[in-house]
Short mmCIF file of C-alpha atoms and ligand atoms in Angstrom, two decimals:
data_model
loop_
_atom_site.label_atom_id
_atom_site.label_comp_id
_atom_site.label_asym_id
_atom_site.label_seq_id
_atom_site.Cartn_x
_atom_site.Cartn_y
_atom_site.Cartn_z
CA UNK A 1 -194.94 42.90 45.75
CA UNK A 2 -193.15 43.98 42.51
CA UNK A 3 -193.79 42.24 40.05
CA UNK A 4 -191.47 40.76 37.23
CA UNK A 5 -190.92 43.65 34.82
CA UNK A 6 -190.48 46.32 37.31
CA UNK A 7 -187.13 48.29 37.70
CA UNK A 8 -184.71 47.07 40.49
CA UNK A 9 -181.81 49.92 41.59
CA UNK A 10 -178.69 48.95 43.10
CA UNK A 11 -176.27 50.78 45.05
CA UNK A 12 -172.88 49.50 44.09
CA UNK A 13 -171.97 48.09 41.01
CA UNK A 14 -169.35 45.74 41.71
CA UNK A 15 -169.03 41.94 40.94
CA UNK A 16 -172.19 41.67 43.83
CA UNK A 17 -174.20 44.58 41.97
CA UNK A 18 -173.23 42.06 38.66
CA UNK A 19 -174.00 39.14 39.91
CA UNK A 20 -177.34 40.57 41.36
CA UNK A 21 -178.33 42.13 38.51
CA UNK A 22 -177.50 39.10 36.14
CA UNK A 23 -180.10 37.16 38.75
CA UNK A 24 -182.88 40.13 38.53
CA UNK A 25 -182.86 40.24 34.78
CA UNK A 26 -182.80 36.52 34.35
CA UNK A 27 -186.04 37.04 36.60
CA UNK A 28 -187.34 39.42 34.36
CA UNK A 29 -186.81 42.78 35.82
CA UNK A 30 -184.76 45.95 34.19
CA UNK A 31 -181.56 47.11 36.50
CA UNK A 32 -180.27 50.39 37.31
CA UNK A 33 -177.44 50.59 38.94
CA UNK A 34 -174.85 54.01 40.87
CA UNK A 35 -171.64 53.70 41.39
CA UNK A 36 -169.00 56.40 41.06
CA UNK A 37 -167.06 54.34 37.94
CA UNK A 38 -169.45 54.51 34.89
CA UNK A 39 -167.40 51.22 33.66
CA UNK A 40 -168.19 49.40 36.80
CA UNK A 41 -168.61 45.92 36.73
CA UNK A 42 -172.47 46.19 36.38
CA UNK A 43 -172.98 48.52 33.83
CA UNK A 44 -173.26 46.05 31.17
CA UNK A 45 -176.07 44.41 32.76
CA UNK A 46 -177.73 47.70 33.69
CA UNK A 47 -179.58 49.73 31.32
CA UNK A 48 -179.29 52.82 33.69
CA UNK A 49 -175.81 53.45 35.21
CA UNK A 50 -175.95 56.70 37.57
CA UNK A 51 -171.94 57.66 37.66
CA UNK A 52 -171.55 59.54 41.09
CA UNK A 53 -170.07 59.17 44.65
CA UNK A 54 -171.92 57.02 47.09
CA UNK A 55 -172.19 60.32 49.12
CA UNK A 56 -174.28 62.18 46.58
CA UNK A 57 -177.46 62.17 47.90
CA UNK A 58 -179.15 64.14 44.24
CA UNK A 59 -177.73 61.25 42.02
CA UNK A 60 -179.47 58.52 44.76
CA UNK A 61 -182.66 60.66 44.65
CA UNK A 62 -182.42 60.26 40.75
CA UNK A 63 -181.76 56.68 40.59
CA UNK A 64 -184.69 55.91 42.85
CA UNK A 65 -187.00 58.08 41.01
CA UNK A 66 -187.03 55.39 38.33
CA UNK A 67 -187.19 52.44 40.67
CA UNK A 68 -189.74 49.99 42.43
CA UNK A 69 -187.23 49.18 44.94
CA UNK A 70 -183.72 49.79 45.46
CA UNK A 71 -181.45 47.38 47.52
CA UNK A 72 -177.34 47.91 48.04
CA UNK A 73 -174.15 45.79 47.34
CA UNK A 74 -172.08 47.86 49.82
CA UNK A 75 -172.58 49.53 53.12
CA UNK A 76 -170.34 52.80 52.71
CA UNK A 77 -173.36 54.66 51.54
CA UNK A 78 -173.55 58.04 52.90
CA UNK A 79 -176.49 58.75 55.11
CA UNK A 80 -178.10 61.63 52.83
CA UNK A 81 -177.88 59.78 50.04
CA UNK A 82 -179.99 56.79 51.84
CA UNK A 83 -182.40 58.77 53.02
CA UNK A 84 -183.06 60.27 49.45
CA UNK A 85 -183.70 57.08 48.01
CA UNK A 86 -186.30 56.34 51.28
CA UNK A 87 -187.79 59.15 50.88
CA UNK A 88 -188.67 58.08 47.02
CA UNK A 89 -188.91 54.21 47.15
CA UNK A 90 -188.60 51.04 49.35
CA UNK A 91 -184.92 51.07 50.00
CA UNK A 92 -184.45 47.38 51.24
CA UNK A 93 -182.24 47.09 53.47
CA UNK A 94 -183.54 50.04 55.48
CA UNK A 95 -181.11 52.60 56.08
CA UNK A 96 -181.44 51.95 59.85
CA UNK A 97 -180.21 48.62 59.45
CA UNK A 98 -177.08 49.70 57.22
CA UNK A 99 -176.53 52.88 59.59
CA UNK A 100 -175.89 50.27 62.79
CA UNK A 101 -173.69 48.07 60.28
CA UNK A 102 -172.15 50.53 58.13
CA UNK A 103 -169.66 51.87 61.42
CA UNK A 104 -167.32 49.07 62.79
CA UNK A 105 -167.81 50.55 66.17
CA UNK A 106 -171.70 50.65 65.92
CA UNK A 107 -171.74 47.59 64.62
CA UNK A 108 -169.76 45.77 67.41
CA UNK A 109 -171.57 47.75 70.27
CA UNK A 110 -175.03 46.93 69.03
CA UNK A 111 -173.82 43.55 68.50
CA UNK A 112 -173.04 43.30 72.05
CA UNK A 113 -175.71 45.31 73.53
CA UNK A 114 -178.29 42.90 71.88
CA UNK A 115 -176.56 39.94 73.84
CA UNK A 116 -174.96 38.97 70.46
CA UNK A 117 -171.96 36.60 71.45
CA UNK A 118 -168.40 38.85 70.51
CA UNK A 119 -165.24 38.75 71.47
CA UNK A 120 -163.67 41.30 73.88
CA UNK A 121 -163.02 44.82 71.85
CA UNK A 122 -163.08 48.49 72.98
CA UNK A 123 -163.11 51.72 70.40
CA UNK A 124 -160.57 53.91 70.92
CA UNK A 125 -160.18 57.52 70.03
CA UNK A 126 -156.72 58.64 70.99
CA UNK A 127 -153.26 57.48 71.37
CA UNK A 128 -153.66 56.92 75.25
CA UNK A 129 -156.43 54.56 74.80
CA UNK A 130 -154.81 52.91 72.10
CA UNK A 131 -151.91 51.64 74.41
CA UNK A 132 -154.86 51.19 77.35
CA UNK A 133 -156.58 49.01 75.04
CA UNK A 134 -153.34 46.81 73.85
CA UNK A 135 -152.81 46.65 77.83
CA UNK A 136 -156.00 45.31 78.40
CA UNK A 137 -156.58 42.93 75.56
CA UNK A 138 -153.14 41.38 74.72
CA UNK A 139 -152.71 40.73 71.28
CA UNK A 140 -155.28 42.79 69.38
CA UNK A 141 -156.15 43.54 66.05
CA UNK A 142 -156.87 47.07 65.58
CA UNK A 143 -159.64 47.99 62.57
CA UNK A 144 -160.34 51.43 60.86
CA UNK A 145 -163.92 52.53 61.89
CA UNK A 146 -165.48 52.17 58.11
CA UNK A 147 -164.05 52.30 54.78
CA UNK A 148 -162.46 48.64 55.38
CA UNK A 149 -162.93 45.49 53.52
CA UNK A 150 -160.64 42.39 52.48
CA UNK A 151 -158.33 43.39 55.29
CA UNK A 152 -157.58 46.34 54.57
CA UNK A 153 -157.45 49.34 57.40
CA UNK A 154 -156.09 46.58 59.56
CA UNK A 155 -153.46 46.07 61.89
CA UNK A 156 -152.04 43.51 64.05
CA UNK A 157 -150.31 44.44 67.55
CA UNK A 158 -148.69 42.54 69.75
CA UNK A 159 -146.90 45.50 72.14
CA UNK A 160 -147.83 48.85 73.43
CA UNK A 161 -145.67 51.00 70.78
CA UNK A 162 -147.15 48.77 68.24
CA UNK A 163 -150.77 49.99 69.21
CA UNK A 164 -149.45 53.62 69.09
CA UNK A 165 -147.96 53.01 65.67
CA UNK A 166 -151.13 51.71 64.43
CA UNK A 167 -153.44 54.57 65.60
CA UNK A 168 -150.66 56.40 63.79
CA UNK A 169 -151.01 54.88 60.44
CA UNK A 170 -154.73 54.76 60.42
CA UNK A 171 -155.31 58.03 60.23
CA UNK A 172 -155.67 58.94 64.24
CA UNK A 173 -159.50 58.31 63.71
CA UNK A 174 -161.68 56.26 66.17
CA UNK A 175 -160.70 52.48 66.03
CA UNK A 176 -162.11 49.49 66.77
CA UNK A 177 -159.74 47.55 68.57
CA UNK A 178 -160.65 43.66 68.58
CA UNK A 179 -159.12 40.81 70.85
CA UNK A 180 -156.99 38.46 68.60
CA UNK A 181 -158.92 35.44 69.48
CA UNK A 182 -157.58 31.52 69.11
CA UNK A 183 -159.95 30.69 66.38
CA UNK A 184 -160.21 27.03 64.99
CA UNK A 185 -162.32 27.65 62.02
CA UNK A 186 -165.03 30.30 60.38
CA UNK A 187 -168.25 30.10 59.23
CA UNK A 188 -171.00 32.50 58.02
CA UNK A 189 -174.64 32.48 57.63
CA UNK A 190 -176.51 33.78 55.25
CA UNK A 191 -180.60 34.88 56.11
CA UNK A 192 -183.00 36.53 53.76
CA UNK A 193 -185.44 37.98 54.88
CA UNK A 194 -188.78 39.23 53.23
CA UNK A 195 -191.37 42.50 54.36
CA UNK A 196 -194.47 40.75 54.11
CA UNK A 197 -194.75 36.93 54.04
CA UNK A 198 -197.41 35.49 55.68
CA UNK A 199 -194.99 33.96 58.16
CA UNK A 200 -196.24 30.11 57.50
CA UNK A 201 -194.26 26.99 56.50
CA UNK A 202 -194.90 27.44 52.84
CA UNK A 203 -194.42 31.26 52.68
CA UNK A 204 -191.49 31.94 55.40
CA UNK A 205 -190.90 35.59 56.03
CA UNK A 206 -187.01 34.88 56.32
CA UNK A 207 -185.14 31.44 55.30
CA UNK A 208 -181.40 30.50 56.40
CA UNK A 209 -179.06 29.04 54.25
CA UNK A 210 -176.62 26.48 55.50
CA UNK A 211 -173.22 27.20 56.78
CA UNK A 212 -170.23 28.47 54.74
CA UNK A 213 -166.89 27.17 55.48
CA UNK A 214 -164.46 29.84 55.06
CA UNK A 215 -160.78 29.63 54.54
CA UNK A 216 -158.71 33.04 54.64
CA UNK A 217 -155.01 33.78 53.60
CA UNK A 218 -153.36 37.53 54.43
CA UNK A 219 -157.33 38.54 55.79
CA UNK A 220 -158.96 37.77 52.12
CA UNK A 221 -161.36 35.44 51.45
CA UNK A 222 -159.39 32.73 49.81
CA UNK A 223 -161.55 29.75 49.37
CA UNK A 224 -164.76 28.50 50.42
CA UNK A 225 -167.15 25.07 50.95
CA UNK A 226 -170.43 24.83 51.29
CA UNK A 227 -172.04 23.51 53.31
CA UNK A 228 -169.72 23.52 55.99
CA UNK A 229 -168.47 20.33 58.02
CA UNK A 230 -169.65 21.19 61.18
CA UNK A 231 -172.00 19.35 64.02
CA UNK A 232 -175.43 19.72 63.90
CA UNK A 233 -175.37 21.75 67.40
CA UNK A 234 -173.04 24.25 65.87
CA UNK A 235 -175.24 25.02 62.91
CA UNK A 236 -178.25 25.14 65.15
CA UNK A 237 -176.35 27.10 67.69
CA UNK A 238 -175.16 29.61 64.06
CA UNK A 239 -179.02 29.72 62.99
CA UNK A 240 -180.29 31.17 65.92
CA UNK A 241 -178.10 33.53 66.19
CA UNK A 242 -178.02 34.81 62.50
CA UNK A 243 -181.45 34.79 62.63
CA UNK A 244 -181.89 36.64 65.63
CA UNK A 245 -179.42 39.51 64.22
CA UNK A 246 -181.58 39.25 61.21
CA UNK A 247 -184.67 40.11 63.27
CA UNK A 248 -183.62 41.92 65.55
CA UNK A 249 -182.26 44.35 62.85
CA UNK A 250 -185.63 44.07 60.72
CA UNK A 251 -183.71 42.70 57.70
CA UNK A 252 -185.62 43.56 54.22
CA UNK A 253 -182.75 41.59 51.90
CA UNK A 254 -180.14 39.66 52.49
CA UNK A 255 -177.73 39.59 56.17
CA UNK A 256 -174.17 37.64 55.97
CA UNK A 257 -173.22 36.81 59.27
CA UNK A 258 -169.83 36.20 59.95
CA UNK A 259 -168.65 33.57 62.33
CA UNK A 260 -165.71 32.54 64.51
CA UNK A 261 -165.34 29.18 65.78
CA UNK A 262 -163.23 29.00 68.84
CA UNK A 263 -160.98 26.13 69.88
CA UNK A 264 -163.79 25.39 72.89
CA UNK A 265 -166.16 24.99 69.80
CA UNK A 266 -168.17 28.11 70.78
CA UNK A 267 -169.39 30.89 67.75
CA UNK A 268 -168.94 34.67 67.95
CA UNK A 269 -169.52 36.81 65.24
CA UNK A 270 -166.71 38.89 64.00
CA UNK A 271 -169.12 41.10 61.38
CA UNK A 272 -171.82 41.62 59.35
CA UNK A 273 -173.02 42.51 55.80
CA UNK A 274 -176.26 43.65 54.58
CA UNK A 275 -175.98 42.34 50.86
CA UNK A 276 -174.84 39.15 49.27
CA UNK A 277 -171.44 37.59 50.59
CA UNK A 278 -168.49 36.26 48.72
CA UNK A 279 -168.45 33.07 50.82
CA UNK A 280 -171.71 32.38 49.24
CA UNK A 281 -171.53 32.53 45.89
CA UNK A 282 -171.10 28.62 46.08
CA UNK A 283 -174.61 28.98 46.72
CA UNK A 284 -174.93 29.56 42.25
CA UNK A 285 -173.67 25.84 41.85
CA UNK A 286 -175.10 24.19 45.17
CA UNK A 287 -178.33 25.80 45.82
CA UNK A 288 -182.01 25.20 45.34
CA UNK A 289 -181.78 29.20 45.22
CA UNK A 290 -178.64 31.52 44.38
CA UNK A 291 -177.95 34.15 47.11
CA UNK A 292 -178.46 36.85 44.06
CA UNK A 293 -181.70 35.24 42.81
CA UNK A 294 -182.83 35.29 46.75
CA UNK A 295 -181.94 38.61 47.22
CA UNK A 296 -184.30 39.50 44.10
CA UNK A 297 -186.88 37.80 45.75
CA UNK A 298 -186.51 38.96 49.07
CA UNK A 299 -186.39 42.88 47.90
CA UNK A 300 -189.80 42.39 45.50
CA UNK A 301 -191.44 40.59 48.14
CA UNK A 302 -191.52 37.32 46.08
CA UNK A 303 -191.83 33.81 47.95
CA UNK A 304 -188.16 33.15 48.95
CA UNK A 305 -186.65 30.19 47.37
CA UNK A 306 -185.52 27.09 48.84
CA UNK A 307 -182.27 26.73 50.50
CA UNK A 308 -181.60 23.24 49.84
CA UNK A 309 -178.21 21.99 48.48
CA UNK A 310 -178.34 20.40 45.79
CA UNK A 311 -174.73 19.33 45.99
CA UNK A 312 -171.87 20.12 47.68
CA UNK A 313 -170.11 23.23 46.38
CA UNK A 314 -166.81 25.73 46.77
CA UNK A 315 -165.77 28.95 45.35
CA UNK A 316 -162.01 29.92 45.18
CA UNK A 317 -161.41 33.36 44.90
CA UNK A 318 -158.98 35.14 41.95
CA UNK A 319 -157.14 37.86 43.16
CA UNK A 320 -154.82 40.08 40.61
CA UNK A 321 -151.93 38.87 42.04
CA UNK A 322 -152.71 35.50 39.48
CA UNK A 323 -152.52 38.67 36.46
CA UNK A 324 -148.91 39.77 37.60
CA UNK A 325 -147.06 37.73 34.85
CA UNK A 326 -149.83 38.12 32.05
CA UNK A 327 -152.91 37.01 31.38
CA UNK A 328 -153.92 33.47 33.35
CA UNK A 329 -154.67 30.23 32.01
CA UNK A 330 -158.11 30.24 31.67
CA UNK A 331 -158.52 27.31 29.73
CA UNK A 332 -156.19 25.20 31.95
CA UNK A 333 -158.91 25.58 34.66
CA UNK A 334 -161.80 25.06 32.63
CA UNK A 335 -160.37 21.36 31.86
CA UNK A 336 -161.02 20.01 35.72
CA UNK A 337 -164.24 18.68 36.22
CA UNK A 338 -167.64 20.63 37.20
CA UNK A 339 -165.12 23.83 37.33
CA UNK A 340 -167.17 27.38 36.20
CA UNK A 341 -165.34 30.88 35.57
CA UNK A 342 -166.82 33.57 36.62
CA UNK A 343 -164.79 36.93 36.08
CA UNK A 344 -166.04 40.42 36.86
CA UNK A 345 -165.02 42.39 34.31
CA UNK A 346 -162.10 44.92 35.70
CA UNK A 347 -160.03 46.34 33.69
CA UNK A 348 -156.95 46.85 35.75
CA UNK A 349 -155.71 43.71 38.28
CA UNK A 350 -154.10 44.85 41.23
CA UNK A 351 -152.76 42.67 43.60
CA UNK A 352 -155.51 41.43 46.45
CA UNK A 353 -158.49 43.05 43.64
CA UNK A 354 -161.28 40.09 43.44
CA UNK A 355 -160.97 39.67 39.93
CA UNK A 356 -163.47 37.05 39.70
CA UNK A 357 -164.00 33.03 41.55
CA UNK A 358 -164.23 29.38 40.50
CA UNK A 359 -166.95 27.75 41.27
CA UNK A 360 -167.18 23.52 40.80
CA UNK A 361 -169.24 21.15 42.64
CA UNK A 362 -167.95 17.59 44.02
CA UNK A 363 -169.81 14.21 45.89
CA UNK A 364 -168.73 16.07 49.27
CA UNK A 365 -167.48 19.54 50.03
CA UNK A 366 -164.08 18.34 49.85
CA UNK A 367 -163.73 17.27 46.79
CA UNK A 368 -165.69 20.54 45.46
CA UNK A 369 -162.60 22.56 47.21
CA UNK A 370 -159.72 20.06 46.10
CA UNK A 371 -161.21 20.87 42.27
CA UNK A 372 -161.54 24.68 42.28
CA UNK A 373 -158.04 24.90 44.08
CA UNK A 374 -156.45 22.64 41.30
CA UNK A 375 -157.88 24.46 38.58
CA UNK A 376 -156.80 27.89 39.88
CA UNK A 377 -153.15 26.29 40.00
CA UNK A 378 -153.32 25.03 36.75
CA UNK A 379 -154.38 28.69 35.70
CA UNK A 380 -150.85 30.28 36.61
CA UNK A 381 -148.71 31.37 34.23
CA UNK A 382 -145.83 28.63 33.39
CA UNK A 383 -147.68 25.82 35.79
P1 LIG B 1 -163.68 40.78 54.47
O1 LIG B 1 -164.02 41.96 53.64
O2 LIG B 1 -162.86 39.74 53.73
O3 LIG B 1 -164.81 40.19 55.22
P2 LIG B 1 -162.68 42.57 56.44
O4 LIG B 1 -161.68 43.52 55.92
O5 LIG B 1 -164.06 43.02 56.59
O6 LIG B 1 -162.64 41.28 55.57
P3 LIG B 1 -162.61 41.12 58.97
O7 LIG B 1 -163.67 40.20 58.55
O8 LIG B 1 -162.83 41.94 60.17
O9 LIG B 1 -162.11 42.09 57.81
O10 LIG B 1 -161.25 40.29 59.17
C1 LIG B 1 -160.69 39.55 58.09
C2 LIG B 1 -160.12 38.25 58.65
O11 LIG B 1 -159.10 38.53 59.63
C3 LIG B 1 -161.13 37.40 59.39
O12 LIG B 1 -161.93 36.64 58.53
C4 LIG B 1 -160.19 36.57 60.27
O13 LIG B 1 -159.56 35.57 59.50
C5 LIG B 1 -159.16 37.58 60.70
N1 LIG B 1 -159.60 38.26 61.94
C6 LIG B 1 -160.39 39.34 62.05
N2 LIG B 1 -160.63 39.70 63.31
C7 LIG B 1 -159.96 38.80 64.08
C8 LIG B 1 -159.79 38.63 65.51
N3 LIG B 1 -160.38 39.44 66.39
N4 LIG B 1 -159.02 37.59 65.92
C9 LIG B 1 -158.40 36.77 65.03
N5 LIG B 1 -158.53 36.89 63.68
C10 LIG B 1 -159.28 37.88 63.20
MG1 LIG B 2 -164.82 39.90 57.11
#
């Protein structure tokens, strides 16, 4: 167990790195933090910042040198520079786990081999078997190997010259080329999961939050409710398998799972993350127990917090785009009800950059959603 007091390093210092690190030193612990932009958005909250690339496996060696444990808020770490930080402290999530995760490819066939519901994919690594995979799956999505987040290194095709076009423009690397499945809905699931724990009722070696609703525009998270309407079989049908990927992987953190609900009401999971999740931030307003305070927990070996909502909550996410004619209305937002900014400190806003979220709770999910979406309207410039 580490105690309160002890040094926490992160990989990644982005808004998750921030919001994590704002959780570990309300906790009590010091943060250090590497990411390759000395200005990231959690240096201010770290009192170590270790400016280098996330392949540089003598900068990881020298952040973990000063740490009790070091956990991640992104999974493009290279694999020398993991197995530095190993080699020196707990790195939690293992760097087995984030190896299988890290690789779209990997991730999908482990997913599968470990009788993991998916949808239909293949990986393809040449023009051929781009065209033989359009021909076999119909409408497809094709997705760069690693490297790709909020949609990006992705590319719809709906004909054969479209799926040569698209190997084209992604770099004629490996793809993983996904069925474009009818989906009604997604979800995720969030599990955190301790080392120790004795594995009882009172001191659970993982807990599960509940279900995120998830609403995306242009393949970015756009808004999100928690906890999600959906039937009790569905959640119970979502636990067991986030759980089991949890598990299965030998979690030490934090595992977003997520989910696609199909128009037959069945799940498959489209993808995972070993870290906190932006559809869960919610989890700051609704929560017994943040996702950033449980990840604290979960990485010192702590008793993990409860998972009970307290109310229902949403998050709607701020992309630059909202910075394009100036700065935003800020104070227009703040004036609807229960509504919370929470900006990540960039400097620059570029279109489809997370910028920051609202955050406001409601007496159901829906009116939690209806408030953060009306306060991010009223936050445009000349609304
Ligand atoms: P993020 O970083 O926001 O999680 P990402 O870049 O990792 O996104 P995915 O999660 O793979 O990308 O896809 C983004 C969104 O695109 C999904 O949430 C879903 O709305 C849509 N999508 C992805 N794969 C499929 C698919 N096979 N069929 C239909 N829609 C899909
Ligand atoms: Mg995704």
């Amino acid at each position: 167990m580490i105690q309160p007091g002890g040094t926490i390093g992160i990989l990644g210092g982005g808004q998750l790195g921030r919001m994590t690190g704002l959780a570990a030193r309300s906790l009590g612990y010091d943060v250090h933090v590497l990411d390759p932009d000395p200005n990231c958005p959690a240096s201010v909250i770290a009192s170590r910042t270790v400016a280098a690339r996330f392949d540089d496996a003598d900068a990881a060696a020298s952040l973990a040198e000063r740490c009790a444990v070091v956990t991640l808020e992104i999974e493009q770490i290279g694999t020398a520079a993991l197995a530095a930080v190993a080699a020196r402290t707990p790195l939690r999530p293992s760097a087995e786990a984030v190896h299988v995760i890290q690789d779209r490819i990997r991730q999908k066939t482990w997913l599968a081999a470990n009788g993991f519901p998916v949808g239909a994919f293949r990986a393809v690594g040449s023009r051929d078997e781009s065209v033989a995979a359009f021909e076999q799956l119909g409408r497809c999505i094709f997705k760069s190997t690693s490297g790709g987040y909020d949609g990006r290194g992705q590319i719809r095709v709906g004909s054969a010259e479209a799926a040569a076009d698209a190997w084209k423009s992604l770099g004629e690397r490996p793809c993983l080329v996904e069925q474009f499945l009818d989906i009604a809905s997604e979800i995720s699931m969030l599990v955190a999961r301790r080392p120790a724990g004795a594995g009882s009722i009172d001191l659970p070696r993982h807990v599960t939050f509940p279900p995120s609703f998830n609403h995306h525009e242009h393949g970015i998270l756009d808004w999100s409710v928690l906890p999600a309407a959906v039937g009790p079989a569905t959640v119970r049908e979502a636990e067991e398998v986030a759980n089991g990927i949890a598990a299965t992987l030998g979690i030490e953190g934090l595992i977003a799972v997520e989910m696609f609900i199909q128009q037959d009401g069945s799940l498959l999971v489209n993808e995972l993350a070993p870290r906190p999740h932006n559809t869960f931030h919610s989890t700051e307003r609704g929560c017994a127990t943040s996702q950033f305070e449980q990840l604290v927990r979960a990485v010192c070996d702590l008793p993990l917090g409860s998972t009970e909502i307290l109310r229902p909550a949403a998050i709607a996410n701020l992309l630059g785009d909202l910075w394009s004619d100036g700065t935003p209305d800020f104070a227009a937002a703040l004036t609807v009800p229960s509504v919370r900014l929470h900006l990540y400190g960039k400097a620059s806003a570029r279109p489809g950059r997370k910028m920051g979220h609202l955050s406001a709770v409601g007496l159901t999910g829906d009116e939690a959603r209806d408030r953060v979406l009306r306060a991010r309207d009223a936050m445009r410039i000349g609304a």
